[in-house]
Amino acid sequence: MSERASRRDAIVEAASQLFSRQGYVATSVRQIAEAVGVTEAALYYHFKDGKRELLSAVLAEHMPNLLESLSVCENAPSLDAFLDCFLHHVLGRGQQHMERLWWIATEFRRFNPQEQALVHEKYLTLFHHLEGVLRPFVGENALMLSWTLISLMFGYGQLFWLQGLQEVVDLPAERLIGFVMQLVGRAGLATDLG
Amino acid sequence: MSERASRRDAIVEAASQLFSRQGYVATSVRQIAEAVGVTEAALYYHFKDGKRELLSAVLAEHMPNLLESLSVCENAPSLDAFLDCFLHHVLGRGQQHMERLWWIATEFRRFNPQEQALVHEKYLTLFHHLEGVLRPFVGENALMLSWTLISLMFGYGQLFWLQGLQEVVDLPAERLIGFVMQLVGRAGLATDLG
DNA sequence: GTCTATAGTAAGATAGAC
DNA sequence: GTCTATCTTACTATAGAC
């Protein structure tokens, strides 16, 4: 990798961390340059359109990929085993990964149409793969179950990670996962719901 | 109501709308003053500590109250009827209400400890009431079912409202509600889960 | 209470030397 | 490629007149 590429990558990496921790608007170009150890002028050499171009780069190169969690678990032998594996993997990826995931949600309105479409595409891809994995277990219910699980994971992360409910409510992801697994198991989704 | 109070309220109202649409950092005091039709100096007369005090005021006076949705539905005759009423009421409150709800999530880290505690308290109150309403129907499962529903609503709102998945996925809240209702019904939560 | 005028600061961005 | 130096603009906030 050339020096140019690695320096450029370092800038994107620093921007990604600062954006996801403080937000795009609250992060200054100065701050990013300092974090990397270069001046602002050097940064503008790599990104002619400045801060806005950096936002695009971060989105394009540092979007969290939930498909990894899926591919790790997709060969699980049972619905129970899959849910256990997948939910644990997604919710157990640590603070930084979570921050980036929810940063995209909070910053979504600032993206241009192409960038918004990119985000949508990522969700749809995740959904389609998830649906494909669930279908052998729950048939036609795979569609609704997929969106239910995705929404549930998102909401739990929002409330318990981002908004710190962890600190006042003793509800580890473990318990939520266990509850959902039993709910799904008991409902007998192998046959279609009305 | 005195002129002072109504002017003050108008400023808080304008700030609330702008904050929830653009974010706290991206909104300037100038912009708020213009929206109300006063100068910045006048605004600083009402809020000595400026923008930061405005954030506190917005949070204290314009926090969305989900308990209203609960009280409307709490006398429903069956679990089905309650879920139908509650989820529709929460998810059907319109764009502005939704925006304020998720704005709190995105801005949470900027709040001071007392303000964060206030937000937590609101969630806990909602949870306790929801649990109380569900308990007659599902017994000890009320605790987990409450957090599951709250997380699910949050996640759905985040994805389909805030991130505009509505536009690319045909999954109206109606269908998600229907699916969850049948899931819960089929699981037979009247008796405890493991 | 609300205004005009302005101080003081920090932001995004660029020119030109090396 | 990276630097120093600087420009322009926008922001938060305040002083003092009315």
Short mmCIF file of C-alpha atoms (C1' of nucleotides) in Angstrom, two decimals:
data_model
loop_
_atom_site.label_atom_id
_atom_site.label_comp_id
_atom_site.label_asym_id
_atom_site.label_seq_id
_atom_site.Cartn_x
_atom_site.Cartn_y
_atom_site.Cartn_z
CA MET A 1 0.00 0.00 0.00
CA SER A 2 1.42 3.40 -0.99
CA GLU A 3 2.04 6.06 1.62
CA ARG A 4 -0.67 8.14 0.10
CA ALA A 5 -3.26 5.44 0.47
CA SER A 6 -2.40 4.68 4.06
CA ARG A 7 -2.44 8.33 5.05
CA ARG A 8 -5.75 8.76 3.33
CA ASP A 9 -7.09 5.71 5.13
CA ALA A 10 -5.88 7.05 8.45
CA ILE A 11 -7.83 10.25 7.85
CA VAL A 12 -11.01 8.36 6.98
CA GLU A 13 -10.56 6.15 10.02
CA ALA A 14 -10.14 9.15 12.34
CA ALA A 15 -13.12 10.90 10.77
CA SER A 16 -15.21 7.79 11.17
CA GLN A 17 -14.43 7.55 14.87
CA LEU A 18 -15.02 11.22 15.57
CA PHE A 19 -18.20 11.40 13.49
CA SER A 20 -19.72 8.39 15.20
CA ARG A 21 -18.83 9.65 18.67
CA GLN A 22 -19.66 13.35 18.33
CA GLY A 23 -21.70 13.63 15.18
CA TYR A 24 -20.79 15.13 11.80
CA VAL A 25 -21.63 18.75 12.58
CA ALA A 26 -19.94 18.75 15.97
CA THR A 27 -16.69 17.41 14.51
CA SER A 28 -14.34 19.97 12.98
CA VAL A 29 -11.89 19.39 10.17
CA ARG A 30 -9.24 20.75 12.51
CA GLN A 31 -10.03 18.04 15.03
CA ILE A 32 -9.75 15.28 12.45
CA ALA A 33 -6.43 16.64 11.18
CA GLU A 34 -5.07 16.77 14.73
CA ALA A 35 -6.17 13.22 15.45
CA VAL A 36 -4.18 12.00 12.45
CA GLY A 37 -1.24 14.31 13.11
CA VAL A 38 -1.39 16.40 9.94
CA THR A 39 -2.49 19.95 9.19
CA GLU A 40 -5.82 20.89 7.70
CA ALA A 41 -4.12 21.82 4.45
CA ALA A 42 -2.81 18.28 4.05
CA LEU A 43 -6.28 16.95 4.64
CA TYR A 44 -7.66 19.16 1.90
CA TYR A 45 -5.07 17.74 -0.45
CA HIS A 46 -6.59 14.28 -0.05
CA PHE A 47 -10.20 15.46 0.04
CA LYS A 48 -10.68 18.39 -2.34
CA ASP A 49 -14.29 18.87 -1.27
CA GLY A 50 -13.38 18.93 2.37
CA LYS A 51 -15.62 17.81 5.15
CA ARG A 52 -18.51 16.76 2.96
CA GLU A 53 -16.33 14.46 0.88
CA LEU A 54 -15.06 12.96 4.10
CA LEU A 55 -18.61 12.09 5.07
CA SER A 56 -19.07 10.23 1.80
CA ALA A 57 -15.80 8.40 2.25
CA VAL A 58 -16.63 7.34 5.79
CA LEU A 59 -19.99 6.03 4.70
CA ALA A 60 -18.60 4.18 1.71
CA GLU A 61 -15.61 2.65 3.48
CA HIS A 62 -16.68 2.19 7.08
CA MET A 63 -20.28 1.08 6.97
CA PRO A 64 -20.82 -1.70 9.51
CA ASN A 65 -21.55 -4.94 7.76
CA LEU A 66 -24.16 -7.01 9.52
CA LEU A 67 -23.87 -9.66 6.85
CA GLU A 68 -20.72 -10.87 8.57
CA SER A 69 -22.77 -11.80 11.61
CA LEU A 70 -25.19 -13.59 9.34
CA SER A 71 -22.59 -15.61 7.46
CA VAL A 72 -21.06 -16.77 10.72
CA CYS A 73 -24.38 -18.24 11.80
CA GLU A 74 -26.20 -19.20 8.62
CA ASN A 75 -25.37 -22.89 8.85
CA ALA A 76 -26.87 -23.31 12.29
CA PRO A 77 -28.77 -26.61 12.56
CA SER A 78 -31.93 -25.24 14.16
CA LEU A 79 -33.91 -22.02 14.45
CA ASP A 80 -32.95 -21.81 18.10
CA ALA A 81 -29.27 -22.23 17.37
CA PHE A 82 -29.39 -19.65 14.59
CA LEU A 83 -31.20 -17.01 16.62
CA ASP A 84 -28.86 -17.56 19.52
CA CYS A 85 -25.80 -17.22 17.30
CA PHE A 86 -27.02 -14.28 15.21
CA LEU A 87 -28.43 -12.09 17.94
CA HIS A 88 -25.43 -12.67 20.16
CA HIS A 89 -23.08 -11.87 17.33
CA VAL A 90 -24.84 -8.64 16.36
CA LEU A 91 -25.40 -7.35 19.87
CA GLY A 92 -22.03 -8.49 21.13
CA ARG A 93 -19.80 -6.63 18.73
CA GLY A 94 -18.84 -3.94 21.17
CA GLN A 95 -19.26 -0.22 21.63
CA GLN A 96 -17.48 1.06 18.54
CA HIS A 97 -19.35 -1.12 16.12
CA MET A 98 -22.65 -0.15 17.73
CA GLU A 99 -21.79 3.53 17.63
CA ARG A 100 -21.17 3.42 13.91
CA LEU A 101 -24.38 1.56 13.29
CA TRP A 102 -26.49 4.13 15.11
CA TRP A 103 -24.51 7.06 13.88
CA ILE A 104 -25.75 6.25 10.40
CA ALA A 105 -29.30 6.38 11.71
CA THR A 106 -28.83 9.75 13.36
CA GLU A 107 -27.01 11.26 10.40
CA PHE A 108 -29.18 9.73 7.71
CA ARG A 109 -30.98 12.96 6.83
CA ARG A 110 -27.68 14.66 6.04
CA PHE A 111 -26.82 12.12 3.35
CA ASN A 112 -27.50 12.87 -0.30
CA PRO A 113 -29.93 10.67 -2.25
CA GLN A 114 -27.23 8.31 -3.52
CA GLU A 115 -25.85 7.82 -0.05
CA GLN A 116 -29.30 7.25 1.38
CA ALA A 117 -29.93 4.69 -1.33
CA LEU A 118 -26.69 2.96 -0.37
CA VAL A 119 -27.85 2.65 3.23
CA HIS A 120 -31.23 1.31 2.13
CA GLU A 121 -29.51 -1.20 -0.10
CA LYS A 122 -27.45 -2.49 2.83
CA TYR A 123 -30.58 -3.03 4.90
CA LEU A 124 -32.36 -4.76 2.05
CA THR A 125 -29.41 -7.06 1.47
CA LEU A 126 -29.30 -7.95 5.15
CA PHE A 127 -33.04 -8.53 5.11
CA HIS A 128 -32.96 -10.78 2.06
CA HIS A 129 -30.18 -12.92 3.43
CA LEU A 130 -31.84 -13.15 6.83
CA GLU A 131 -35.12 -14.10 5.21
CA GLY A 132 -33.35 -16.78 3.19
CA VAL A 133 -31.81 -18.30 6.30
CA LEU A 134 -35.08 -18.23 8.24
CA ARG A 135 -37.29 -19.61 5.47
CA PRO A 136 -36.35 -23.29 5.93
CA PHE A 137 -37.40 -22.99 9.55
CA VAL A 138 -40.51 -20.82 9.43
CA GLY A 139 -41.69 -20.81 5.82
CA GLU A 140 -43.68 -17.79 4.71
CA ASN A 141 -43.29 -16.21 8.12
CA ALA A 142 -39.64 -15.53 7.30
CA LEU A 143 -40.47 -12.13 5.82
CA MET A 144 -42.18 -10.70 8.86
CA LEU A 145 -39.89 -12.44 11.32
CA SER A 146 -36.86 -10.91 9.62
CA TRP A 147 -38.10 -7.35 9.90
CA THR A 148 -39.26 -8.00 13.44
CA LEU A 149 -35.82 -9.22 14.47
CA ILE A 150 -34.03 -6.38 12.70
CA SER A 151 -36.30 -3.77 14.27
CA LEU A 152 -35.96 -5.37 17.67
CA MET A 153 -32.16 -5.42 17.56
CA PHE A 154 -32.10 -1.83 16.44
CA GLY A 155 -34.45 -0.68 19.15
CA TYR A 156 -32.65 -2.58 21.88
CA GLY A 157 -29.34 -1.08 20.82
CA GLN A 158 -30.79 2.40 20.70
CA LEU A 159 -32.32 2.21 24.14
CA PHE A 160 -29.83 0.14 26.09
CA TRP A 161 -26.57 1.14 24.46
CA LEU A 162 -26.97 4.59 23.01
CA GLN A 163 -29.34 5.90 25.65
CA GLY A 164 -27.66 4.06 28.48
CA LEU A 165 -30.66 2.15 29.81
CA GLN A 166 -28.11 -0.59 30.61
CA GLU A 167 -27.18 1.43 33.65
CA VAL A 168 -30.64 1.58 35.18
CA VAL A 169 -32.35 -1.57 33.89
CA ASP A 170 -30.94 -5.03 34.38
CA LEU A 171 -31.84 -6.47 31.02
CA PRO A 172 -28.77 -7.92 29.33
CA ALA A 173 -29.13 -8.76 25.65
CA GLU A 174 -28.93 -12.39 26.78
CA ARG A 175 -32.33 -12.24 28.41
CA LEU A 176 -34.01 -10.49 25.51
CA ILE A 177 -32.57 -13.04 23.13
CA GLY A 178 -33.77 -15.88 25.34
CA PHE A 179 -37.24 -14.43 25.55
CA VAL A 180 -37.55 -13.92 21.81
CA MET A 181 -36.27 -17.43 21.12
CA GLN A 182 -38.91 -18.93 23.37
CA LEU A 183 -41.60 -16.68 21.97
CA VAL A 184 -40.79 -17.78 18.45
CA GLY A 185 -40.42 -21.41 19.46
CA ARG A 186 -43.74 -21.52 21.29
CA ALA A 187 -45.60 -19.79 18.51
CA GLY A 188 -44.74 -22.70 16.23
CA LEU A 189 -43.88 -20.62 13.21
CA ALA A 190 -43.12 -23.67 11.11
CA THR A 191 -46.71 -23.34 9.92
CA ASP A 192 -47.91 -20.07 8.51
CA LEU A 193 -49.59 -17.40 10.55
CA GLY A 194 -52.89 -16.02 9.27
CA MET B 1 -50.75 33.91 30.25
CA SER B 2 -48.42 36.91 30.36
CA GLU B 3 -46.71 38.16 27.23
CA ARG B 4 -43.42 37.10 28.67
CA ALA B 5 -44.52 33.54 29.16
CA SER B 6 -46.02 33.19 25.70
CA ARG B 7 -42.97 34.68 24.01
CA ARG B 8 -40.75 32.40 26.02
CA ASP B 9 -42.90 29.45 25.07
CA ALA B 10 -42.73 30.41 21.42
CA ILE B 11 -38.94 30.37 21.60
CA VAL B 12 -38.89 26.94 23.23
CA GLU B 13 -41.36 25.65 20.67
CA ALA B 14 -39.26 26.93 17.76
CA ALA B 15 -36.10 25.52 19.30
CA SER B 16 -37.78 22.18 19.82
CA GLN B 17 -38.80 21.96 16.17
CA LEU B 18 -35.43 23.02 14.82
CA PHE B 19 -33.45 20.83 17.20
CA SER B 20 -35.50 17.77 16.37
CA ARG B 21 -35.24 18.38 12.62
CA GLN B 22 -31.59 19.45 12.30
CA GLY B 23 -29.98 18.51 15.58
CA TYR B 24 -28.75 20.70 18.42
CA VAL B 25 -25.32 21.52 17.03
CA ALA B 26 -26.55 22.24 13.52
CA THR B 27 -29.14 24.71 14.79
CA SER B 28 -27.93 28.26 15.44
CA VAL B 29 -29.33 30.69 17.97
CA ARG B 30 -29.77 33.08 15.04
CA GLN B 31 -32.01 30.60 13.30
CA ILE B 32 -34.20 30.12 16.36
CA ALA B 33 -34.53 33.86 16.87
CA GLU B 34 -35.50 34.33 13.23
CA ALA B 35 -38.10 31.58 13.41
CA VAL B 36 -39.79 33.35 16.31
CA GLY B 37 -39.32 36.79 14.80
CA VAL B 38 -37.05 38.32 17.45
CA THR B 39 -33.37 39.17 17.58
CA GLU B 40 -30.75 37.06 19.27
CA ALA B 41 -30.39 39.65 22.01
CA ALA B 42 -34.03 39.24 22.96
CA LEU B 43 -33.57 35.52 23.13
CA TYR B 44 -30.66 35.93 25.52
CA TYR B 45 -32.89 38.00 27.76
CA HIS B 46 -35.17 34.99 28.28
CA PHE B 47 -32.39 32.42 28.42
CA LYS B 48 -29.34 33.86 30.18
CA ASP B 49 -27.27 30.76 29.51
CA GLY B 50 -28.10 30.81 25.85
CA LYS B 51 -28.28 27.78 23.65
CA ARG B 52 -27.49 25.28 26.37
CA GLU B 53 -30.30 26.52 28.59
CA LEU B 54 -32.61 26.23 25.60
CA LEU B 55 -31.68 22.56 25.29
CA SER B 56 -32.69 21.98 28.91
CA ALA B 57 -35.95 23.85 28.42
CA VAL B 58 -36.86 21.88 25.31
CA LEU B 59 -36.17 18.61 27.05
CA ALA B 60 -38.12 19.56 30.17
CA GLU B 61 -41.11 21.05 28.38
CA HIS B 62 -41.40 19.16 25.11
CA MET B 63 -40.54 15.56 25.92
CA PRO B 64 -42.97 13.25 24.11
CA ASN B 65 -45.21 11.46 26.55
CA LEU B 66 -45.90 7.87 25.59
CA LEU B 67 -47.99 7.42 28.72
CA GLU B 68 -50.81 9.19 26.91
CA SER B 69 -50.97 6.37 24.40
CA LEU B 70 -51.00 3.89 27.25
CA SER B 71 -53.80 5.56 29.19
CA VAL B 72 -55.97 5.66 26.09
CA CYS B 73 -55.70 1.88 25.73
CA GLU B 74 -55.23 0.53 29.23
CA ASN B 75 -58.83 -0.57 29.66
CA ALA B 76 -58.84 -2.76 26.58
CA PRO B 77 -60.74 -6.02 27.23
CA SER B 78 -58.18 -8.41 25.78
CA LEU B 79 -54.45 -8.62 25.07
CA ASP B 80 -55.18 -8.44 21.37
CA ALA B 81 -57.30 -5.35 21.71
CA PHE B 82 -54.72 -3.65 23.89
CA LEU B 83 -51.78 -4.36 21.62
CA ASP B 84 -53.77 -3.21 18.63
CA CYS B 85 -54.76 0.02 20.34
CA PHE B 86 -51.38 0.80 21.91
CA LEU B 87 -49.11 0.09 18.98
CA HIS B 88 -51.38 1.92 16.58
CA HIS B 89 -51.55 4.89 18.88
CA VAL B 90 -47.79 5.11 19.39
CA LEU B 91 -46.80 4.53 15.78
CA GLY B 92 -49.63 6.62 14.38
CA ARG B 93 -48.81 9.91 16.02
CA GLY B 94 -47.25 11.50 13.01
CA GLN B 95 -43.91 12.78 11.84
CA GLN B 96 -43.32 15.57 14.33
CA HIS B 97 -43.97 13.43 17.37
CA MET B 98 -41.70 10.72 16.02
CA GLU B 99 -38.95 13.20 15.24
CA ARG B 100 -38.92 14.47 18.81
CA LEU B 101 -38.84 10.96 20.20
CA TRP B 102 -35.79 9.95 18.19
CA TRP B 103 -34.10 13.29 18.53
CA ILE B 104 -33.79 12.57 22.23
CA ALA B 105 -32.03 9.33 21.38
CA THR B 106 -29.57 10.97 19.03
CA GLU B 107 -28.84 13.87 21.38
CA PHE B 108 -28.74 11.82 24.57
CA ARG B 109 -24.97 11.99 24.97
CA ARG B 110 -25.08 15.78 25.00
CA PHE B 111 -27.37 15.88 28.02
CA ASN B 112 -25.98 16.41 31.49
CA PRO B 113 -26.45 13.71 34.15
CA GLN B 114 -29.68 15.16 35.51
CA GLU B 115 -31.19 15.41 32.06
CA GLN B 116 -30.11 11.88 31.22
CA ALA B 117 -31.69 10.69 34.45
CA LEU B 118 -34.91 12.46 33.46
CA VAL B 119 -35.00 10.57 30.18
CA HIS B 120 -34.36 7.27 31.94
CA GLU B 121 -37.11 8.03 34.40
CA LYS B 122 -39.58 8.59 31.56
CA TYR B 123 -38.71 5.22 30.05
CA LEU B 124 -38.98 3.46 33.38
CA THR B 125 -42.37 5.01 34.07
CA LEU B 126 -43.61 3.92 30.66
CA PHE B 127 -42.23 0.45 31.26
CA HIS B 128 -43.84 0.08 34.68
CA HIS B 129 -47.23 1.16 33.44
CA LEU B 130 -46.99 -1.07 30.40
CA GLU B 131 -45.96 -3.98 32.56
CA GLY B 132 -48.92 -3.32 34.85
CA VAL B 133 -51.35 -3.37 31.97
CA LEU B 134 -49.88 -6.55 30.46
CA ARG B 135 -49.62 -8.51 33.70
CA PRO B 136 -53.29 -9.55 33.89
CA PHE B 137 -52.93 -11.05 30.43
CA VAL B 138 -49.49 -12.67 30.48
CA GLY B 139 -48.48 -12.93 34.13
CA GLU B 140 -44.77 -12.96 34.83
CA ASN B 141 -44.00 -12.58 31.14
CA ALA B 142 -45.16 -8.98 31.35
CA LEU B 143 -41.66 -7.76 32.20
CA MET B 144 -39.93 -9.17 29.16
CA LEU B 145 -42.86 -8.56 26.86
CA SER B 146 -42.88 -4.89 27.84
CA TRP B 147 -39.23 -4.31 26.97
CA THR B 148 -39.63 -6.34 23.81
CA LEU B 149 -42.52 -4.18 22.64
CA ILE B 150 -40.78 -0.94 23.57
CA SER B 151 -37.58 -1.97 21.78
CA LEU B 152 -39.53 -3.14 18.76
CA MET B 153 -41.47 0.11 18.42
CA PHE B 154 -38.29 2.10 18.77
CA GLY B 155 -36.45 0.08 16.17
CA TYR B 156 -39.31 0.17 13.70
CA GLY B 157 -39.57 3.93 14.04
CA GLN B 158 -35.83 4.37 13.60
CA LEU B 159 -35.64 2.26 10.48
CA PHE B 160 -38.90 3.01 8.73
CA TRP B 161 -39.49 6.61 9.72
CA LEU B 162 -36.14 8.21 10.46
CA GLN B 163 -34.16 6.26 7.90
CA GLY B 164 -36.94 6.25 5.34
CA LEU B 165 -37.21 2.49 4.81
CA GLN B 166 -40.93 3.21 4.30
CA GLU B 167 -40.03 4.35 0.81
CA VAL B 168 -38.36 1.13 -0.28
CA VAL B 169 -40.04 -1.56 1.81
CA ASP B 170 -43.77 -2.07 1.89
CA LEU B 171 -44.15 -2.86 5.56
CA PRO B 172 -46.73 -0.57 7.15
CA ALA B 173 -46.82 -0.53 10.93
CA GLU B 174 -50.17 -2.32 10.56
CA ARG B 175 -48.52 -5.49 9.34
CA LEU B 176 -45.81 -5.52 11.98
CA ILE B 177 -48.44 -5.01 14.66
CA GLY B 178 -50.55 -7.82 13.24
CA PHE B 179 -47.58 -10.18 13.14
CA VAL B 180 -46.52 -9.44 16.71
CA MET B 181 -50.08 -9.86 17.95
CA GLN B 182 -50.33 -13.28 16.38
CA LEU B 183 -46.88 -14.25 17.60
CA VAL B 184 -47.81 -13.36 21.15
CA GLY B 185 -51.22 -14.96 20.86
CA ARG B 186 -49.86 -18.23 19.49
CA ALA B 187 -47.11 -18.43 22.08
CA GLY B 188 -49.74 -18.62 24.78
CA LEU B 189 -48.06 -16.26 27.18
CA ALA B 190 -50.81 -16.63 29.75
CA THR B 191 -48.57 -19.27 31.28
CA ASP B 192 -44.97 -18.43 32.10
CA LEU B 193 -42.10 -19.04 29.78
CA GLY B 194 -39.09 -20.99 31.04
"C1'" DG C 1 -38.50 43.41 26.66
"C1'" DT C 2 -36.56 44.31 22.49
"C1'" DC C 3 -33.48 46.60 19.64
"C1'" DT C 4 -28.60 47.93 17.14
"C1'" DA C 5 -24.00 47.19 17.13
"C1'" DT C 6 -20.18 44.64 18.01
"C1'" DA C 7 -16.77 41.79 20.47
"C1'" DG C 8 -14.56 37.43 20.44
"C1'" DT C 9 -14.02 32.95 18.79
"C1'" DA C 10 -13.90 28.98 15.86
"C1'" DA C 11 -15.24 27.12 11.79
"C1'" DG C 12 -14.25 25.62 6.59
"C1'" DA C 13 -11.28 26.47 3.13
"C1'" DT C 14 -7.17 28.09 0.11
"C1'" DA C 15 -2.49 30.13 -1.67
"C1'" DG C 16 2.02 29.44 -2.07
"C1'" DA C 17 6.55 27.94 -0.05
"C1'" DC C 18 9.16 23.73 0.59
"C1'" DG D 1 2.50 15.56 0.11
"C1'" DT D 2 2.83 18.49 3.76
"C1'" DC D 3 3.68 22.78 5.74
"C1'" DT D 4 2.79 28.03 7.37
"C1'" DA D 5 -0.02 31.70 6.98
"C1'" DT D 6 -4.16 33.70 6.05
"C1'" DC D 7 -8.94 34.62 4.27
"C1'" DT D 8 -13.84 34.61 4.82
"C1'" DT D 9 -17.69 33.41 7.08
"C1'" DA D 10 -20.61 32.01 10.75
"C1'" DC D 11 -21.28 31.34 15.35
"C1'" DT D 12 -22.31 32.45 20.58
"C1'" DA D 13 -22.72 36.02 23.46
"C1'" DT D 14 -22.89 40.79 25.47
"C1'" DA D 15 -23.15 46.06 26.17
"C1'" DG D 16 -25.90 49.79 26.03
"C1'" DA D 17 -29.69 52.61 23.78
"C1'" DC D 18 -34.73 52.83 23.65
#
